[in-house]
C-alpha cells in the first residue's frame, strides 16, 4: 500500500455528506437508520455477529467505553472499540484489543464499501449515506472480520437516530447527560435524555451514571416501558482519589466485590467514569460473562485514553483536556484545583471550540482560574472564529488574546508560563488533537 492510496481512501470518505464537519443544518430529518441498515444488509450484517456494549451520553462516554474495552481485552476476549471523533488519524476510531486499524486495513475496508455506497447513493430512497454512517459500517465490518468476540460501541450524536443504533446489545450504558447539540437533540435535559435513552432495547439491562433528576426521570420511564432493568451508579460507594504521579487510586464497592482501582487517567470525572464502567462489567458478569476481579483491576490499570486530563510536561505544567461543555469546563477546573494545590503562576489557557458550543457558559468557570486566555480556531471546518471565542471571555478575564493556530497559541502560552507556570489546552478534541501533534513533533510529550 502507498500513502497515496490511503489518502485517496480518506479523500473519498470525506467527500461524502458530512454533518460532523460541513456546517450543514443539523436537522434530525438528516439521520435515518434505514440507510445504515441497508448497507449493513449488503455486508451480511456484521454488527449482529459480535456481542455488543452500546454507550451514549453527553460526557465521559469515550473514556467509559475505553475502560470497558480494556477490561474485556485483559480478560481474554478479543474486543473492538469504536469511538469518535479522532485526535489525529481517522484510523484511531477503530481499535481491536487497543491497537488502531492500520492504514492498509482502512484502504481494504473502503475498497469493499465504496461500490456499495455508490450503488445505494445512486438511488437514495432514504437519503445519501454520510461519512459517519460509512465509518460505522466500516467499524462493524472490521470487528467482525478480525474475529472480535465483543465490541464496545460509542454513539456519535444523540442515540435514538444515531447510526450505531442498529445494534442489538447485551448491555446499554448511559454516561452523564447535559445540555449539548441542542439544535438537534432538544433544548431541555428531558428532551436530550429522551434521545440518549433511545438506545435502550427491550429486555436489555441499562447502567446509568448519576443523572440530573429531569434526565433520570426520562431514563427510568423508557427503561420501564421497555422492561429493561436499570441500575444507577451510587457514588457513595467510591472512596476519594489519591493522586500519585499520572495515576489516581480509589476503592469501589461493587455489587459483586470490592475493587482497588489504580487508574492511569487523571481528573475527578474519570473516577465517575470508572465506576460506571465497573458497574457495566459487573452487570455483564451477572449475565454469565466469565470475568475475574483481577481482570477488572488490571484492565482499568492498563487503559489508554489520551487527551483527557493528560499531563504533557511539568516544566511548565502542561495539561490537555477535551472539556467542551460548561459542566465539563467546571470539572476541568475542579480537577486542576485538587491536583495543583499551589496553583502555578502564571496560568495560561489555550482554548478552541466548535461553533455551536456555549462559550459564555464555559468562560464562567474557566476565566477566573487563568491569568491569560488565548483563543484560537482549530483547523476543523466547524471551528468557532478566534475573535468570537475571545469576546466570550473578555467580560470575565483581564488578559484575552488570539492566535492564528493551535501551535502558535501553545508556543505563546509556554513562553508566557515559563518553567514555573501552567499551560492548559482545552475545548474541542480537535484542539487537543492539534496540540498533541505539536507536542509529539517537538519531542515535548512523554509517550506511555
Coordinates of C-alpha atoms in Angstrom, one line a residue:
X1 CA 0.0 0.0 0.0
X2 CA 1.2 3.5 -0.7
X3 CA 0.5 6.8 1.2
X4 CA -1.3 7.9 -2.0
X5 CA -3.9 5.0 -1.8
X6 CA -4.5 5.7 1.9
X7 CA -5.0 9.4 1.2
X8 CA -7.3 8.6 -1.8
X9 CA -9.4 6.4 0.5
X10 CA -9.6 9.3 3.0
X11 CA -10.5 11.8 0.3
X12 CA -13.3 9.6 -1.0
X13 CA -14.7 9.0 2.5
X14 CA -14.7 12.7 3.5
X15 CA -16.1 13.6 0.1
X16 CA -19.5 12.1 1.3
X17 CA -22.1 14.1 3.1
X18 CA -20.6 15.0 6.4
X19 CA -22.8 16.6 9.1
X20 CA -19.8 16.4 11.5
X21 CA -17.7 18.9 9.7
X22 CA -19.6 20.6 6.9
X23 CA -21.6 23.0 9.0
X24 CA -24.8 22.0 7.2
X25 CA -28.2 22.3 9.1
X26 CA -28.1 19.6 11.7
X27 CA -31.8 18.6 11.4
X28 CA -33.0 15.3 12.8
X29 CA -34.5 14.6 9.4
X30 CA -31.0 14.1 8.1
X31 CA -30.5 11.0 10.3
X32 CA -32.2 7.8 9.0
X33 CA -31.3 4.4 10.3
X34 CA -32.8 2.6 7.3
X35 CA -29.9 3.6 5.0
X36 CA -27.4 2.3 7.6
X37 CA -29.4 -1.0 7.8
X38 CA -29.4 -1.2 4.0
X39 CA -25.6 -1.1 3.6
X40 CA -25.1 -3.5 6.6
X41 CA -27.5 -5.9 4.9
X42 CA -25.3 -5.9 1.8
X43 CA -22.4 -6.8 4.2
X44 CA -24.3 -9.7 5.7
X45 CA -25.0 -7.8 8.9
X46 CA -21.6 -7.8 10.6
X47 CA -22.9 -5.7 13.5
X48 CA -25.0 -8.7 14.7
X49 CA -22.1 -11.1 14.7
X50 CA -20.3 -9.6 17.7
X51 CA -21.6 -9.2 21.3
X52 CA -22.1 -5.5 21.9
X53 CA -22.0 -3.0 24.7
X54 CA -23.7 0.2 23.5
X55 CA -22.8 3.6 25.1
X56 CA -24.4 7.0 24.9
X57 CA -24.2 10.2 27.0
X58 CA -23.0 13.8 26.9
X59 CA -19.8 13.4 28.9
X60 CA -17.4 10.5 29.5
X61 CA -18.8 8.0 27.0
X62 CA -15.4 7.6 25.2
X63 CA -13.5 7.2 28.4
X64 CA -16.1 4.7 29.8
X65 CA -16.0 2.8 26.5
X66 CA -12.2 2.6 26.6
X67 CA -12.3 1.3 30.2
X68 CA -14.8 -1.4 29.4
X69 CA -12.9 -2.5 26.3
X70 CA -9.6 -2.6 28.2
X71 CA -11.1 -4.9 30.8
X72 CA -12.7 -7.2 28.2
X73 CA -9.4 -7.5 26.4
X74 CA -7.5 -8.2 29.6
X75 CA -10.0 -11.0 30.4
X76 CA -9.0 -12.7 27.1
X77 CA -11.9 -11.6 24.9
X78 CA -10.9 -10.1 21.5
X79 CA -12.6 -6.7 21.7
X80 CA -13.4 -4.0 19.2
X81 CA -13.7 -0.3 20.3
X82 CA -15.4 2.3 18.1
X83 CA -15.3 5.9 19.3
X84 CA -15.4 9.4 17.8
X85 CA -14.0 11.8 17.0
X86 CA -10.4 11.0 16.5
X87 CA -7.5 13.1 17.7
X88 CA -5.1 12.9 14.8
X89 CA -5.8 10.0 12.4
X90 CA -9.2 8.6 11.3
X91 CA -8.0 5.1 12.0
X92 CA -7.9 5.9 15.7
X93 CA -11.7 5.4 15.8
X94 CA -11.3 1.7 15.2
X95 CA -9.4 -0.4 17.7
X96 CA -9.1 -4.2 18.4
X97 CA -7.5 -5.0 21.8
X98 CA -6.1 -1.5 22.0
X99 CA -4.5 -1.4 18.6
X100 CA -5.7 1.0 15.9
X101 CA -6.9 -0.1 12.5
X102 CA -3.9 0.1 10.1
X103 CA -3.9 2.2 7.0
X104 CA -3.8 -1.0 5.0
X105 CA -6.9 -2.3 6.7
X106 CA -8.6 1.1 6.2
X107 CA -7.9 1.1 2.5
X108 CA -9.1 -2.5 2.2
X109 CA -12.3 -1.7 4.0
X110 CA -13.1 1.3 2.0
X111 CA -12.4 -0.8 -1.1
X112 CA -15.3 -3.1 -0.1
X113 CA -17.6 -0.3 0.9
X114 CA -17.1 2.2 -1.9
X115 CA -19.1 0.3 -4.7
X116 CA -21.9 -0.4 -2.2
X117 CA -22.1 3.2 -1.2
X118 CA -22.0 4.4 -4.8
X119 CA -24.8 2.0 -5.7
X120 CA -27.0 3.0 -2.7
X121 CA -26.4 6.7 -3.2
X122 CA -27.3 6.4 -6.9
X123 CA -31.0 5.9 -5.9
X124 CA -31.2 7.2 -2.3
X125 CA -34.6 6.2 -1.1
X126 CA -33.7 7.3 2.4
X127 CA -31.1 9.9 1.7
X128 CA -27.4 9.6 1.0
X129 CA -25.1 7.7 3.2
X130 CA -22.9 10.1 5.4
X131 CA -19.3 9.9 6.5
X132 CA -20.2 8.8 10.0
X133 CA -22.6 6.1 8.7
X134 CA -20.0 4.7 6.4
X135 CA -17.4 4.8 9.2
X136 CA -19.8 3.0 11.4
X137 CA -20.3 0.2 8.8
X138 CA -16.6 0.1 8.4
X139 CA -16.1 -0.4 12.1
X140 CA -18.7 -3.3 12.3
X141 CA -17.1 -4.9 9.2
X142 CA -13.6 -4.5 10.7
X143 CA -14.5 -6.0 14.1
X144 CA -16.3 -9.0 12.7
X145 CA -13.5 -9.6 10.2
X146 CA -10.9 -9.5 12.9
X147 CA -12.8 -12.1 14.9
X148 CA -13.9 -9.8 17.8
X149 CA -15.9 -11.5 20.5
X150 CA -17.1 -8.2 21.9
X151 CA -17.5 -4.7 20.5
X152 CA -17.9 -1.6 22.6
X153 CA -19.7 1.0 20.5
X154 CA -19.9 4.7 21.4
X155 CA -22.7 6.7 19.8
X156 CA -21.8 9.7 17.8
X157 CA -24.6 12.3 18.2
X158 CA -27.5 11.5 20.5
X159 CA -28.7 7.9 20.4
X160 CA -32.1 7.3 19.1
X161 CA -31.2 8.2 15.5
X162 CA -27.5 7.6 15.7
X163 CA -26.0 5.4 13.0
X164 CA -24.8 2.9 15.7
X165 CA -28.3 2.3 17.0
X166 CA -28.7 -0.7 14.7
X167 CA -27.0 -3.0 17.2
X168 CA -28.8 -5.5 19.4
X169 CA -26.6 -5.1 22.5
X170 CA -26.1 -7.3 25.6
X171 CA -25.9 -4.1 27.7
X172 CA -26.7 -0.4 27.3
X173 CA -24.7 2.3 29.2
X174 CA -25.7 5.9 29.7
X175 CA -22.9 8.3 30.9
X176 CA -23.6 11.7 32.3
X177 CA -26.2 13.7 30.4
X178 CA -26.1 17.5 30.0
X179 CA -27.1 20.2 27.5
X180 CA -25.4 19.7 24.2
X181 CA -26.2 19.8 20.5
X182 CA -29.5 21.4 21.4
X183 CA -30.3 22.3 17.8
X184 CA -30.6 18.5 17.1
X185 CA -31.3 16.9 20.5
X186 CA -33.6 19.5 22.1
X187 CA -33.3 22.4 24.5
X188 CA -34.1 20.7 27.8
X189 CA -32.4 17.9 29.7
X190 CA -35.6 15.8 29.4
X191 CA -35.5 16.1 25.6
X192 CA -31.8 15.2 25.4
X193 CA -32.2 12.3 27.8
X194 CA -35.0 11.0 25.6
X195 CA -32.7 11.0 22.6
X196 CA -29.9 9.3 24.6
X197 CA -32.3 6.8 26.1
X198 CA -33.4 5.9 22.5
X199 CA -30.6 3.2 22.6
X200 CA -32.4 1.3 25.3
X201 CA -33.6 -2.0 23.9
X202 CA -36.4 -4.2 25.2
X203 CA -35.2 -6.6 27.9
X204 CA -31.6 -5.3 27.7
X205 CA -30.2 -4.1 31.1
X206 CA -29.2 -0.5 31.4
X207 CA -26.4 1.0 33.5
X208 CA -26.5 4.8 34.1
X209 CA -24.3 7.3 35.7
X210 CA -26.0 9.6 38.3
X211 CA -28.1 12.0 36.3
X212 CA -30.0 15.3 37.0
X213 CA -33.5 14.5 38.2
X214 CA -35.1 15.7 34.9
X215 CA -32.9 13.4 32.9
X216 CA -33.2 10.4 35.3
X217 CA -37.0 10.6 35.2
X218 CA -37.0 10.1 31.4
X219 CA -34.5 7.2 31.6
X220 CA -36.5 5.5 34.2
X221 CA -39.7 5.8 32.2
X222 CA -38.1 4.5 29.0
X223 CA -36.4 1.6 30.8
X224 CA -39.8 0.7 32.4
X225 CA -41.6 0.9 29.1
X226 CA -39.1 -1.5 27.5
X227 CA -38.8 -3.8 30.5
X228 CA -35.1 -3.0 30.8
X229 CA -33.5 -3.4 34.2
X230 CA -31.9 -0.1 35.2
X231 CA -29.0 0.2 37.6
X232 CA -27.8 3.7 38.6
X233 CA -24.3 4.1 39.9
X234 CA -24.1 5.1 43.6
X235 CA -21.2 7.5 44.1
X236 CA -21.3 6.9 47.9
X237 CA -19.6 3.5 47.2
X238 CA -16.4 5.2 46.0
X239 CA -13.6 6.4 48.2
X240 CA -11.9 9.7 47.4
X241 CA -9.0 9.6 45.0
X242 CA -5.3 9.6 45.9
X243 CA -3.2 11.0 43.1
X244 CA 0.3 9.7 42.6
X245 CA 2.2 10.9 39.5
X246 CA 0.0 10.3 36.5
X247 CA -2.4 7.9 38.3
X248 CA -5.3 8.2 40.7
X249 CA -6.3 5.4 43.1
X250 CA -9.6 4.7 44.9
X251 CA -11.7 1.9 46.1
X252 CA -15.1 1.0 44.6
X253 CA -17.6 -1.2 46.5
X254 CA -19.5 -3.0 43.8
X255 CA -22.4 -5.4 44.0
X256 CA -20.2 -8.5 43.5
X257 CA -16.9 -7.4 45.1
X258 CA -14.7 -4.5 46.3
X259 CA -12.1 -3.2 43.8
X260 CA -8.9 -1.3 44.2
X261 CA -8.7 0.9 41.1
X262 CA -5.4 2.3 40.0
X263 CA -6.4 4.4 37.0
X264 CA -3.8 5.9 34.6
X265 CA -6.3 8.7 33.8
X266 CA -6.5 11.9 35.9
X267 CA -9.4 14.2 36.5
X268 CA -12.2 13.8 39.1
X269 CA -14.7 12.9 36.4
X270 CA -12.7 9.8 35.4
X271 CA -13.4 8.4 38.9
X272 CA -17.1 8.5 38.0
X273 CA -16.5 7.0 34.5
X274 CA -14.6 4.2 36.1
X275 CA -17.5 3.5 38.5
X276 CA -19.9 3.4 35.6
X277 CA -17.6 1.0 33.6
X278 CA -17.2 -1.2 36.7
X279 CA -20.9 -1.4 37.2
X280 CA -21.3 -2.3 33.5
X281 CA -18.8 -5.1 33.8
X282 CA -20.4 -6.5 36.9
X283 CA -23.7 -6.5 35.1
X284 CA -22.2 -8.5 32.2
X285 CA -20.8 -10.9 34.8
X286 CA -24.3 -11.2 36.3
X287 CA -25.4 -12.3 32.9
X288 CA -22.9 -15.1 32.6
X289 CA -19.7 -13.4 31.3
X290 CA -16.6 -15.1 32.8
X291 CA -14.8 -12.1 34.4
X292 CA -12.5 -12.2 37.4
X293 CA -11.8 -9.4 39.9
X294 CA -8.2 -9.4 38.8
X295 CA -9.3 -8.8 35.1
X296 CA -11.2 -5.7 36.1
X297 CA -8.5 -4.3 38.3
X298 CA -5.7 -4.9 35.8
X299 CA -7.8 -3.8 32.8
X300 CA -8.6 -0.5 34.4
X301 CA -4.9 -0.1 35.4
X302 CA -3.9 -0.5 31.7
X303 CA -6.5 1.6 29.9
X304 CA -5.1 4.2 27.4
X305 CA -7.2 7.2 26.5
X306 CA -5.1 10.3 25.5
X307 CA -6.3 13.9 25.5
X308 CA -8.3 13.7 28.7
X309 CA -6.6 15.5 31.6
X310 CA -3.3 14.4 30.2
X311 CA -0.1 15.8 31.7
X312 CA 2.3 16.5 28.9
X313 CA 5.1 18.1 30.9
X314 CA 5.8 19.6 34.3
X315 CA 8.1 22.5 33.3
X316 CA 5.9 24.3 32.8
X317 CA 2.9 22.2 33.9
X318 CA 1.2 21.5 30.6
X319 CA -2.2 19.7 30.7
X320 CA -4.6 19.0 27.9
X321 CA -8.3 18.0 28.3
X322 CA -11.2 17.9 25.9
X323 CA -13.7 19.8 28.0
X324 CA -16.3 21.1 25.5
X325 CA -19.3 21.9 27.7
X326 CA -19.8 24.3 30.7
X327 CA -20.2 21.3 33.0
X328 CA -17.0 19.7 31.6
X329 CA -15.1 23.0 31.9
X330 CA -16.2 23.3 35.6
X331 CA -15.0 19.7 36.2
X332 CA -11.7 20.5 34.5
X333 CA -11.1 23.5 36.8
X334 CA -12.1 21.4 39.8
X335 CA -9.6 18.8 38.8
X336 CA -6.8 21.4 38.3
X337 CA -7.6 22.9 41.8
X338 CA -7.5 19.5 43.5
X339 CA -4.3 18.3 41.8
X340 CA -2.4 21.6 41.8
X341 CA -3.0 22.8 45.4
X342 CA -0.3 25.5 45.0
X343 CA -1.6 26.9 41.7
X344 CA 1.4 27.6 39.3
X345 CA 1.7 31.1 38.1
X346 CA 1.2 32.5 35.5
X347 CA -1.6 30.2 34.5
X348 CA -2.4 30.3 30.7
X349 CA -5.4 28.8 29.0
X350 CA -5.4 27.9 25.3
X351 CA -8.9 27.2 24.1
X352 CA -10.5 26.3 20.8
X353 CA -14.1 25.1 20.4
X354 CA -16.7 24.2 17.7
X355 CA -19.0 26.9 16.6
X356 CA -22.1 25.5 18.3
X357 CA -20.7 25.5 21.8
X358 CA -21.9 27.5 24.8
X359 CA -18.7 29.5 25.2
X360 CA -20.2 32.0 27.7
X361 CA -21.1 29.1 29.9
X362 CA -17.6 27.7 29.5
X363 CA -16.0 31.0 30.3
X364 CA -17.7 31.3 33.6
X365 CA -15.7 28.5 35.4
X366 CA -12.5 28.8 33.3
X367 CA -11.8 32.6 33.2
X368 CA -11.3 33.2 36.9
X369 CA -8.7 30.4 37.2
X370 CA -6.4 31.7 34.5
X371 CA -4.2 34.8 34.2
X372 CA -4.1 34.8 30.4
X373 CA -6.6 33.3 27.9
X374 CA -5.5 32.6 24.3
X375 CA -8.4 31.9 21.9
X376 CA -7.8 30.0 18.7
X377 CA -9.7 28.5 15.8
X378 CA -8.8 24.9 15.1
X379 CA -8.4 23.5 11.6
X380 CA -11.8 21.9 11.8
X381 CA -14.4 23.3 9.4
X382 CA -16.9 24.0 12.2
X383 CA -14.4 25.8 14.5
X384 CA -15.5 28.9 16.2
X385 CA -13.6 32.0 15.0
X386 CA -10.9 33.1 17.5
X387 CA -12.3 36.6 17.7
X388 CA -15.8 35.4 18.7
X389 CA -14.4 33.0 21.2
X390 CA -12.2 35.7 22.7
X391 CA -15.2 38.1 23.1
X392 CA -17.0 35.5 25.2
X393 CA -14.1 35.5 27.7
X394 CA -13.4 39.2 27.9
X395 CA -16.1 40.1 30.4
X396 CA -14.6 37.7 32.9
X397 CA -10.9 37.8 32.0
X398 CA -8.5 40.8 32.0
X399 CA -6.0 39.4 29.5
X400 CA -7.6 37.7 26.5
X401 CA -5.6 37.2 23.3
X402 CA -6.0 35.4 20.0
X403 CA -3.6 33.2 17.9
X404 CA -3.6 32.1 14.3
X405 CA -3.2 28.4 15.1
X406 CA -3.2 25.9 18.0
X407 CA 0.6 25.5 17.5
X408 CA 1.1 29.3 17.7
X409 CA -1.2 29.5 20.7
X410 CA 0.6 26.8 22.6
X411 CA 4.1 28.2 21.9
X412 CA 2.9 31.6 23.1
X413 CA 1.4 30.1 26.2
X414 CA 4.5 28.1 27.1
X415 CA 6.6 31.3 26.7
X416 CA 4.3 33.2 29.0
X417 CA 4.2 30.5 31.6
X418 CA 8.0 30.0 31.8
X419 CA 9.2 27.0 33.7
X420 CA 7.1 27.6 36.8
X421 CA 3.7 28.3 35.3
X422 CA 0.8 26.4 33.9
X423 CA -0.5 25.8 30.4
X424 CA -3.9 24.2 29.9
X425 CA -5.2 23.3 26.4
X426 CA -8.9 22.6 26.3
X427 CA -12.2 22.9 24.4
X428 CA -12.8 20.6 21.5
X429 CA -11.0 17.3 20.9
X430 CA -9.9 18.8 17.7
X431 CA -7.9 21.5 19.6
X432 CA -6.5 18.7 21.9
X433 CA -5.5 16.6 18.8
X434 CA -3.7 19.5 17.2
X435 CA -1.8 20.2 20.4
X436 CA -0.9 16.5 20.7
X437 CA 0.5 16.6 17.2
X438 CA 2.7 19.6 18.1
X439 CA 3.9 18.0 21.3
X440 CA 4.9 14.8 19.6
X441 CA 6.6 16.6 16.7
X442 CA 8.6 18.8 19.1
X443 CA 9.5 16.0 21.4
X444 CA 7.7 17.5 24.4
X445 CA 5.2 14.8 25.0
X446 CA 6.0 11.9 27.3
X447 CA 4.8 8.8 25.5
X448 CA 3.4 6.0 27.6

